[in-house]
Coordinates of N, CA, C and O in Angstrom, one line a residue:
M1 N 73.2 133.8 135.4 CA 72.9 133.0 134.1 C 74.1 133.1 133.2 O 74.5 132.1 132.6
R2 N 74.7 134.3 133.1 CA 75.8 134.5 132.2 C 77.0 133.6 132.6 O 77.7 133.1 131.8
K3 N 77.2 133.5 133.9 CA 78.3 132.7 134.4 C 78.1 131.2 134.1 O 79.0 130.5 133.7
F4 N 76.8 130.8 134.2 CA 76.5 129.4 133.9 C 76.7 129.1 132.4 O 77.3 128.1 132.1
V5 N 76.4 130.0 131.5 CA 76.6 129.8 130.1 C 78.1 129.8 129.8 O 78.6 128.9 129.0
L6 N 78.9 130.7 130.4 CA 80.3 130.7 130.2 C 80.9 129.4 130.7 O 81.8 128.8 130.0
T7 N 80.5 128.9 131.9 CA 81.0 127.7 132.4 C 80.7 126.5 131.5 O 81.5 125.6 131.3
L8 N 79.5 126.5 131.0 CA 79.0 125.4 130.1 C 79.9 125.5 128.8 O 80.3 124.4 128.3
A9 N 80.2 126.6 128.3 CA 81.0 126.7 127.1 C 82.4 126.2 127.3 O 83.0 125.5 126.5
V10 N 83.0 126.6 128.5 CA 84.3 126.1 128.8 C 84.3 124.6 128.9 O 85.2 123.9 128.4
A11 N 83.3 124.1 129.6 CA 83.2 122.6 129.8 C 83.1 121.9 128.5 O 83.7 120.9 128.2
A12 N 82.3 122.5 127.6 CA 82.1 121.8 126.2 C 83.4 121.9 125.5 O 83.8 120.9 124.8
A13 N 84.1 123.0 125.5 CA 85.4 123.1 124.8 C 86.4 122.1 125.4 O 87.2 121.5 124.6
A14 N 86.5 121.9 126.7 CA 87.4 121.0 127.3 C 87.0 119.6 126.9 O 87.9 118.8 126.6
A15 N 85.7 119.2 126.9 CA 85.3 117.9 126.4 C 85.7 117.6 125.0 O 86.2 116.5 124.6
L16 N 85.5 118.6 124.1 CA 85.9 118.5 122.7 C 87.4 118.2 122.6 O 87.8 117.4 121.8
S17 N 88.2 119.0 123.3 CA 89.6 118.8 123.2 C 90.1 117.5 123.7 O 91.0 116.9 123.2
L18 N 89.5 117.0 124.8 CA 89.8 115.7 125.3 C 89.4 114.6 124.4 O 90.1 113.6 124.2
S19 N 88.3 114.7 123.7 CA 87.8 113.7 122.8 C 88.7 113.7 121.6 O 88.9 112.7 121.0
A20 N 89.3 114.8 121.2 CA 90.1 114.9 120.0 C 91.4 114.1 120.3 O 92.0 113.6 119.4
C21 N 91.9 114.1 121.6 CA 93.1 113.4 122.0 C 92.9 111.9 121.7 O 93.8 111.2 121.4
G22 N 91.7 111.4 121.8 CA 91.4 110.0 121.6 C 90.9 109.7 120.2 O 90.5 108.6 120.0
A23 N 91.0 110.6 119.3 CA 90.5 110.4 118.0 C 91.3 109.4 117.3 O 92.4 109.2 117.5
I24 N 90.6 108.7 116.4 CA 91.3 107.7 115.6 C 92.1 108.3 114.5 O 91.6 109.1 113.7
D25 N 93.4 107.9 114.4 CA 94.2 108.4 113.3 C 94.0 107.5 112.1 O 94.5 106.4 112.1
L26 N 93.4 108.0 111.1 CA 93.1 107.1 109.9 C 94.3 106.8 109.1 O 94.3 105.9 108.3
T27 N 95.5 107.5 109.3 CA 96.7 107.2 108.6 C 97.4 106.0 109.3 O 98.3 105.4 108.7
K28 N 97.1 105.7 110.6 CA 97.7 104.6 111.3 C 97.0 103.3 111.0 O 95.7 103.3 111.0
Q29 N 97.7 102.3 110.7 CA 97.0 101.0 110.3 C 96.7 100.2 111.6 O 97.6 100.0 112.4
N30 N 95.5 99.8 111.7 CA 95.1 99.0 112.8 C 95.6 97.6 112.7 O 95.7 96.9 113.7
N31 N 95.9 97.1 111.5 CA 96.4 95.8 111.3 C 97.9 95.8 111.1 O 98.4 95.1 110.3
D32 N 98.6 96.5 112.0 CA 100.0 96.6 111.8 C 100.7 95.5 112.6 O 101.9 95.6 112.8
Q33 N 100.0 94.5 113.0 CA 100.7 93.3 113.6 C 99.8 92.1 113.3 O 98.6 92.2 113.1
P34 N 100.4 90.9 113.4 CA 99.6 89.7 113.1 C 98.5 89.6 114.1 O 98.6 90.0 115.3
A35 N 97.4 88.9 113.7 CA 96.2 88.8 114.5 C 96.5 88.1 115.8 O 95.9 88.5 116.9
A36 N 97.3 87.1 115.9 CA 97.6 86.4 117.2 C 98.2 87.4 118.2 O 97.9 87.3 119.4
A37 N 99.1 88.3 117.8 CA 99.7 89.2 118.7 C 98.9 90.4 119.0 O 99.0 91.0 120.0
A38 N 98.0 90.8 118.1 CA 97.2 92.0 118.3 C 96.4 91.9 119.5 O 96.1 92.8 120.2
Q39 N 95.8 90.7 119.8 CA 95.0 90.5 120.9 C 95.7 90.5 122.2 O 95.2 90.8 123.2
S40 N 97.0 90.1 122.2 CA 97.7 90.0 123.4 C 98.5 91.3 123.8 O 98.9 91.4 124.9
E41 N 98.7 92.2 122.9 CA 99.4 93.4 123.2 C 98.6 94.4 123.9 O 97.5 94.7 123.5
A42 N 99.1 94.9 125.0 CA 98.4 95.9 125.8 C 98.4 97.3 125.1 O 99.3 97.6 124.3
P43 N 97.3 98.1 125.3 CA 97.3 99.4 124.6 C 98.5 100.2 125.0 O 99.0 100.2 126.2
A44 N 99.0 101.1 124.1 CA 100.1 101.9 124.4 C 99.7 103.0 125.4 O 98.6 103.5 125.5
A45 N 100.6 103.4 126.3 CA 100.4 104.4 127.2 C 100.2 105.8 126.5 O 100.8 106.0 125.5
A46 N 99.5 106.6 127.2 CA 99.2 107.9 126.5 C 100.4 108.8 126.3 O 100.5 109.6 125.5
S47 N 101.5 108.5 127.2 CA 102.7 109.3 127.1 C 103.7 108.6 126.2 O 104.9 108.9 126.4
S48 N 103.4 107.7 125.4 CA 104.3 106.9 124.6 C 105.1 107.8 123.6 O 104.6 108.9 123.2
A49 N 106.2 107.4 123.2 CA 107.1 108.2 122.3 C 106.4 108.3 121.0 O 105.7 107.4 120.5
P50 N 106.6 109.3 120.2 CA 106.0 109.5 118.9 C 106.3 108.4 117.9 O 105.5 108.1 117.1
A51 N 107.4 107.7 118.1 CA 107.7 106.6 117.1 C 106.7 105.5 117.1 O 106.7 104.8 116.1
T52 N 105.9 105.3 118.2 CA 105.0 104.2 118.2 C 103.9 104.5 117.1 O 103.2 103.5 116.8
N53 N 103.7 105.7 116.7 CA 102.6 106.0 115.7 C 103.2 106.0 114.3 O 102.4 106.3 113.4
V54 N 104.5 105.8 114.2 CA 105.1 105.8 112.8 C 104.7 104.6 112.0 O 104.6 103.5 112.6
V55 N 104.3 104.8 110.8 CA 104.1 103.7 109.9 C 105.3 103.6 108.9 O 105.6 104.6 108.3
G56 N 105.9 102.5 108.8 CA 107.1 102.4 108.0 C 107.8 101.1 108.0 O 107.3 100.1 108.6
L57 N 109.0 101.1 107.4 CA 109.8 99.9 107.3 C 111.2 100.2 107.9 O 111.7 101.3 107.8
K58 N 111.8 99.2 108.4 CA 113.2 99.3 108.9 C 113.8 98.0 108.7 O 113.2 97.0 108.4
V59 N 115.1 97.9 109.0 CA 115.9 96.7 108.9 C 116.3 96.3 110.3 O 116.7 97.1 111.1
A60 N 116.2 95.0 110.6 CA 116.6 94.5 111.9 C 117.6 93.3 111.6 O 117.5 92.6 110.6
Q61 N 118.5 93.2 112.6 CA 119.4 92.1 112.5 C 118.8 90.9 113.2 O 118.4 90.9 114.4
N62 N 118.8 89.7 112.5 CA 118.3 88.5 113.1 C 119.5 87.5 113.2 O 120.3 87.4 112.3
D63 N 119.5 86.8 114.3 CA 120.7 85.9 114.6 C 120.8 84.8 113.6 O 122.0 84.4 113.2
T64 N 119.7 84.3 113.0 CA 119.8 83.2 112.1 C 119.7 83.6 110.6 O 120.2 82.9 109.7
L65 N 119.1 84.7 110.4 CA 118.8 85.1 109.0 C 119.6 86.3 108.5 O 119.6 86.7 107.4
G66 N 120.3 87.0 109.4 CA 121.0 88.2 109.1 C 120.1 89.4 109.1 O 119.1 89.5 109.9
K67 N 120.2 90.3 108.1 CA 119.3 91.5 108.1 C 118.0 91.1 107.4 O 118.0 90.6 106.3
V68 N 116.9 91.5 108.1 CA 115.6 91.3 107.5 C 114.8 92.6 107.6 O 115.1 93.4 108.4
V69 N 113.8 92.7 106.8 CA 112.9 93.9 106.8 C 111.8 93.6 107.8 O 111.2 92.6 107.8
T70 N 111.5 94.7 108.6 CA 110.4 94.6 109.5 C 109.5 95.9 109.3 O 110.0 96.8 108.7
D71 N 108.3 95.8 109.9 CA 107.6 97.1 110.0 C 108.2 97.9 111.1 O 109.1 97.5 111.7
W72 N 107.6 99.1 111.3 CA 108.2 100.0 112.3 C 108.2 99.4 113.7 O 109.0 99.8 114.5
K73 N 107.3 98.5 114.0 CA 107.2 98.0 115.4 C 108.1 96.7 115.5 O 108.1 96.1 116.6
G74 N 108.7 96.3 114.4 CA 109.6 95.1 114.5 C 109.0 93.8 114.0 O 109.7 92.8 114.1
W75 N 107.8 93.8 113.5 CA 107.2 92.6 112.9 C 107.9 92.2 111.6 O 107.9 93.1 110.7
T76 N 108.3 91.0 111.5 CA 109.0 90.6 110.3 C 108.1 90.5 109.1 O 106.9 90.1 109.2
L77 N 108.6 91.0 107.9 CA 107.8 91.0 106.7 C 108.3 89.8 105.8 O 109.5 89.5 105.7
Y78 N 107.3 89.2 105.1 CA 107.6 88.0 104.3 C 107.2 88.2 102.9 O 106.3 89.0 102.5
R79 N 107.8 87.4 102.0 CA 107.3 87.3 100.6 C 106.9 85.8 100.3 O 107.4 84.9 101.0
F80 N 106.1 85.7 99.3 CA 105.5 84.4 99.0 C 106.0 84.0 97.6 O 105.8 84.7 96.6
E81 N 106.6 82.9 97.5 CA 107.2 82.5 96.2 C 106.2 82.1 95.1 O 106.6 82.0 94.0
K82 N 105.0 82.0 95.5 CA 103.9 81.7 94.5 C 103.4 83.1 93.9 O 102.6 83.0 93.0
D83 N 103.8 84.2 94.5 CA 103.5 85.5 93.9 C 104.4 85.8 92.8 O 105.4 85.0 92.5
T84 N 104.2 86.9 92.0 CA 105.1 87.2 91.0 C 105.6 88.7 91.2 O 104.8 89.5 91.6
P85 N 106.9 89.0 90.9 CA 107.4 90.3 91.1 C 107.2 91.2 89.9 O 107.2 92.4 90.0
K86 N 107.2 90.6 88.7 CA 107.2 91.4 87.4 C 106.3 90.7 86.4 O 106.7 89.8 85.8
P87 N 105.1 91.1 86.3 CA 104.4 92.2 87.1 C 104.1 91.7 88.5 O 103.9 90.5 88.8
S88 N 104.0 92.7 89.4 CA 103.7 92.4 90.8 C 102.3 91.8 90.9 O 101.3 92.4 90.4
K89 N 102.1 90.6 91.5 CA 100.8 90.0 91.7 C 100.8 89.2 92.9 O 101.7 88.3 93.1
S90 N 99.8 89.3 93.7 CA 99.6 88.5 94.9 C 98.7 87.3 94.5 O 97.7 87.4 93.8
N91 N 99.1 86.1 95.0 CA 98.4 84.9 94.8 C 97.9 84.3 96.1 O 97.5 83.2 96.2
C92 N 97.9 85.2 97.2 CA 97.5 84.8 98.5 C 96.1 85.5 98.7 O 96.0 86.7 98.8
E93 N 95.1 84.7 98.7 CA 93.7 85.2 98.8 C 93.0 84.3 99.8 O 93.4 83.2 100.2
G94 N 91.8 84.8 100.2 CA 90.9 84.0 101.1 C 91.6 83.5 102.4 O 92.1 84.3 103.2
E95 N 91.6 82.2 102.6 CA 92.1 81.5 103.8 C 93.6 81.9 104.0 O 94.1 82.0 105.1
C96 N 94.3 82.0 102.9 CA 95.7 82.3 102.9 C 96.0 83.6 103.7 O 96.9 83.8 104.5
L97 N 95.1 84.6 103.5 CA 95.3 85.9 104.1 C 95.0 85.9 105.6 O 95.4 86.8 106.3
K98 N 94.3 84.9 106.1 CA 94.1 84.8 107.5 C 95.4 84.5 108.2 O 95.7 84.9 109.3
K99 N 96.2 83.6 107.6 CA 97.5 83.2 108.2 C 98.6 84.2 107.8 O 99.6 84.4 108.5
W100 N 98.5 84.8 106.6 CA 99.5 85.7 106.0 C 98.8 87.0 105.6 O 98.6 87.3 104.5
P101 N 98.5 87.9 106.6 CA 97.9 89.2 106.3 C 98.8 90.0 105.4 O 100.0 90.1 105.6
A102 N 98.1 90.6 104.4 CA 98.8 91.5 103.5 C 99.2 92.7 104.2 O 98.5 93.3 105.0
V103 N 100.4 93.2 103.9 CA 100.9 94.5 104.5 C 100.3 95.7 103.7 O 100.6 95.7 102.5
P104 N 99.5 96.5 104.3 CA 99.0 97.6 103.5 C 100.0 98.6 103.1 O 101.0 98.9 103.8
Y105 N 99.8 99.2 102.0 CA 100.7 100.3 101.5 C 100.2 101.6 102.0 O 99.0 101.9 102.0
V106 N 101.1 102.4 102.6 CA 100.7 103.7 103.1 C 101.6 104.8 102.5 O 102.8 104.6 102.5
E107 N 101.0 105.8 102.0 CA 101.7 106.9 101.3 C 102.7 107.5 102.4 O 102.3 107.6 103.6
N108 N 103.8 107.9 102.0 CA 104.8 108.7 102.8 C 105.2 107.9 104.0 O 105.5 108.6 105.1
M109 N 105.3 106.6 104.0 CA 105.8 105.9 105.1 C 107.2 106.1 105.3 O 108.0 106.5 104.4
K110 N 107.7 106.0 106.6 CA 109.1 106.2 106.9 C 109.8 104.9 106.5 O 109.4 103.8 106.8
I111 N 111.0 105.0 105.9 CA 111.7 103.9 105.4 C 113.2 104.1 105.8 O 113.8 105.1 105.5
E112 N 113.7 103.1 106.5 CA 115.1 103.1 106.9 C 115.8 101.8 106.5 O 115.3 100.7 106.9
G113 N 116.9 101.8 105.8 CA 117.6 100.7 105.5 C 117.2 99.9 104.2 O 117.8 98.9 103.9
V114 N 116.2 100.4 103.6 CA 115.7 99.8 102.4 C 115.7 100.9 101.3 O 115.2 102.0 101.6
D115 N 116.2 100.6 100.1 CA 116.2 101.6 99.1 C 114.8 102.0 98.7 O 114.0 101.1 98.3
Q116 N 114.5 103.2 98.7 CA 113.1 103.7 98.4 C 112.7 103.2 97.0 O 111.5 103.0 96.8
K117 N 113.6 103.0 96.1 CA 113.3 102.6 94.7 C 112.7 101.2 94.7 O 112.0 100.8 93.8
L118 N 112.9 100.4 95.8 CA 112.4 99.0 95.8 C 111.0 99.0 96.4 O 110.3 98.0 96.3
I119 N 110.5 100.1 96.9 CA 109.2 100.2 97.5 C 108.1 100.5 96.5 O 108.2 101.4 95.7
G120 N 107.0 99.7 96.5 CA 105.9 99.9 95.5 C 104.6 99.4 96.1 O 104.5 99.2 97.3
K121 N 103.6 99.3 95.3 CA 102.3 98.9 95.7 C 101.6 98.2 94.6 O 101.9 98.4 93.4
I122 N 100.6 97.3 95.0 CA 99.7 96.7 94.1 C 98.3 97.0 94.6 O 98.1 97.2 95.8
T123 N 97.4 96.9 93.7 CA 96.0 96.9 94.1 C 95.5 95.5 94.1 O 95.5 94.8 93.1
R124 N 95.0 95.1 95.3 CA 94.5 93.7 95.5 C 93.1 93.6 94.9 O 92.5 94.6 94.5
T125 N 92.6 92.4 94.8 CA 91.3 92.2 94.1 C 90.2 92.8 94.9 O 89.1 93.2 94.3
D126 N 90.4 93.1 96.2 CA 89.3 93.8 97.0 C 89.5 95.3 96.9 O 88.7 96.0 97.6
G127 N 90.4 95.8 96.1 CA 90.6 97.2 96.0 C 91.6 97.9 96.9 O 92.0 99.0 96.8
S128 N 92.1 97.1 98.0 CA 93.0 97.7 98.9 C 94.4 97.7 98.3 O 94.7 96.9 97.4
L129 N 95.3 98.6 98.8 CA 96.7 98.6 98.4 C 97.6 97.8 99.3 O 97.5 97.9 100.5
Q130 N 98.5 97.0 98.6 CA 99.4 96.2 99.3 C 100.8 96.7 99.0 O 101.2 97.0 97.9
L131 N 101.7 96.7 100.1 CA 103.1 97.1 99.9 C 103.8 96.0 99.1 O 103.6 94.8 99.3
T132 N 104.7 96.4 98.2 CA 105.6 95.5 97.6 C 107.1 96.0 97.8 O 107.3 97.2 98.0
I133 N 108.0 95.0 97.9 CA 109.4 95.3 98.1 C 110.1 94.5 96.9 O 110.0 93.3 96.8
N134 N 110.7 95.3 96.1 CA 111.4 94.8 94.9 C 110.4 94.0 94.0 O 110.7 93.0 93.4
G135 N 109.2 94.5 94.0 CA 108.1 93.9 93.2 C 107.3 92.8 93.9 O 106.2 92.4 93.4
W136 N 107.8 92.2 95.0 CA 107.2 91.1 95.7 C 106.2 91.7 96.7 O 106.6 92.5 97.5
P137 N 104.9 91.2 96.7 CA 104.0 91.7 97.7 C 104.5 91.2 99.1 O 105.1 90.2 99.3
A138 N 104.2 92.1 100.1 CA 104.7 91.9 101.5 C 103.5 91.4 102.4 O 102.4 91.9 102.3
Y139 N 103.9 90.5 103.3 CA 102.9 89.9 104.2 C 103.5 89.8 105.6 O 104.8 89.9 105.8
R140 N 102.7 89.7 106.6 CA 103.1 89.3 108.0 C 102.7 87.9 108.2 O 101.9 87.3 107.4
F141 N 103.2 87.3 109.3 CA 102.8 85.9 109.6 C 102.1 85.9 110.9 O 102.6 86.4 111.9
A142 N 100.8 85.4 110.9 CA 100.0 85.4 112.2 C 100.6 84.5 113.2 O 100.3 84.7 114.4
G143 N 101.5 83.6 112.9 CA 102.2 82.7 113.8 C 103.4 83.4 114.6 O 103.9 82.9 115.5
D144 N 103.8 84.6 114.1 CA 104.8 85.3 114.9 C 104.2 85.9 116.1 O 103.2 86.7 116.0
A145 N 104.6 85.5 117.3 CA 104.0 85.9 118.5 C 104.4 87.3 119.0 O 103.7 88.0 119.8
K146 N 105.6 87.7 118.6 CA 106.2 89.0 119.1 C 107.1 89.6 118.0 O 107.6 88.9 117.1
P147 N 107.3 90.9 118.1 CA 108.2 91.5 117.1 C 109.6 90.8 117.2 O 110.0 90.4 118.2
G148 N 110.2 90.6 116.0 CA 111.5 89.9 115.9 C 111.3 88.5 115.6 O 112.3 87.8 115.2
D149 N 110.1 87.9 115.9 CA 109.9 86.5 115.5 C 110.1 86.3 114.0 O 109.7 87.2 113.2
T150 N 110.5 85.1 113.6 CA 110.6 84.8 112.2 C 110.1 83.3 112.0 O 110.7 82.6 111.2
K151 N 109.0 83.0 112.7 CA 108.5 81.7 112.6 C 107.9 81.4 111.2 O 107.7 80.2 110.9
G152 N 107.7 82.4 110.4 CA 107.2 82.1 109.0 C 108.3 81.8 108.0 O 108.0 81.4 106.9
Q153 N 109.5 81.9 108.4 CA 110.6 81.6 107.5 C 110.6 80.2 107.0 O 110.7 79.3 107.8
G154 N 110.5 80.0 105.7 CA 110.6 78.7 105.1 C 109.4 77.9 105.2 O 109.4 76.7 104.7
V155 N 108.3 78.4 105.7 CA 107.0 77.6 105.8 C 106.6 77.2 104.4 O 106.5 77.9 103.5
G156 N 106.4 75.9 104.3 CA 105.9 75.3 103.1 C 106.9 75.4 101.9 O 106.6 75.2 100.8
G157 N 108.1 75.8 102.3 CA 109.1 76.0 101.2 C 108.8 77.2 100.3 O 109.4 77.4 99.2
T158 N 107.8 78.1 100.7 CA 107.4 79.1 99.8 C 107.3 80.5 100.5 O 107.1 81.5 99.9
W159 N 107.5 80.6 101.8 CA 107.4 81.9 102.6 C 108.8 82.2 103.1 O 109.4 81.3 103.8
F160 N 109.3 83.4 102.9 CA 110.6 83.8 103.3 C 110.6 85.3 103.8 O 109.9 86.1 103.1
A161 N 111.4 85.5 104.8 CA 111.5 86.9 105.3 C 112.2 87.7 104.1 O 113.0 87.1 103.4
F162 N 111.9 89.0 104.1 CA 112.6 89.9 103.1 C 114.0 90.3 103.6 O 114.1 90.6 104.8
T163 N 114.9 90.3 102.7 CA 116.2 91.0 103.0 C 116.0 92.5 102.6 O 115.0 92.8 101.9
P164 N 116.9 93.4 103.0 CA 116.8 94.8 102.6 C 116.8 95.0 101.1 O 116.3 96.0 100.6
E165 N 117.3 94.0 100.3 CA 117.3 94.1 98.9 C 116.1 93.5 98.2 O 116.0 93.5 97.0
G166 N 115.1 93.1 99.0 CA 113.9 92.5 98.5 C 114.0 91.0 98.1 O 113.1 90.5 97.5
K167 N 115.1 90.4 98.5 CA 115.3 89.0 98.2 C 114.8 88.2 99.4 O 114.5 88.7 100.4
K168 N 114.8 86.8 99.2 CA 114.4 86.0 100.3 C 115.6 85.7 101.2 O 116.7 85.4 100.8
A169 N 115.3 85.8 102.5 CA 116.4 85.6 103.5 C 116.8 84.2 103.6 O 115.9 83.3 103.4
Q170 N 118.0 83.9 103.8 CA 118.5 82.6 103.9 C 119.2 82.5 105.3 O 119.7 83.5 105.8
T171 N 119.3 81.3 105.8 CA 120.0 81.1 107.0 C 121.5 81.5 106.9 O 122.2 81.1 105.9
V172 N 121.9 82.3 107.9 CA 123.3 82.8 107.9 C 124.2 81.6 108.4 O 123.9 81.1 109.5
T173 N 125.3 81.3 107.7 CA 126.2 80.3 108.2 C 127.5 80.9 108.6 O 128.0 81.8 107.9
T174 N 128.1 80.4 109.6 CA 129.4 80.9 110.0 C 130.3 79.7 109.9 O 130.0 78.6 110.2
D175 N 131.5 79.9 109.4 CA 132.5 78.9 109.1 C 133.3 78.7 110.4 O 134.4 79.2 110.5
A176 N 132.8 78.0 111.4 CA 133.5 77.8 112.6 C 134.5 76.7 112.5 O 135.4 76.5 113.4
G177 N 134.4 75.8 111.5 CA 135.2 74.7 111.3 C 136.7 75.0 111.1 O 137.6 74.2 111.3
N178 N 136.9 76.2 110.5 CA 138.4 76.5 110.3 C 138.8 77.7 111.1 O 139.7 78.5 110.7
G179 N 138.2 77.8 112.3 CA 138.7 78.9 113.2 C 138.1 80.2 112.8 O 138.6 81.2 113.3
G180 N 137.1 80.3 111.9 CA 136.5 81.6 111.6 C 137.2 82.3 110.4 O 137.0 83.4 110.1
Y181 N 138.2 81.6 109.8 CA 138.9 82.2 108.7 C 138.3 82.0 107.3 O 137.7 81.0 107.0

């Protein structure tokens, strides 16, 4: 009987430790990618690198826009010209948020390539916190199919990818007409 109880205790401890491995990390955002891509992305392997669980911002080089701000997984972040930076206010509500999900603000996020002083937050009407960059609320675009896409750039003349300075990204032009000089 004593052996049975000991075996049962070991089995219970093993089950608890295995279930802890699959526990939900509440600091990780489930909405860290646009809705269209979230359904198509396969779950990460159990042995994935720690960086996949990082919540943060970084800068990526885009062929047509130059440097743009992305989340840690590479999804482009956008600003809405109908919002206001001073004071920071989002004017994207209801149906707008389905196409342009607000980027949640997370304490102590990792930031690379963007001045920490430009990072802020606002409280949305539903009480959630939204990331701001240089005062502008940040969004993703549900039409971006994969990290690195910038299909939201210029939509309606009001949506633009963020530059690392919190400004709106513009198409990069090269002066090929004079030999590059």
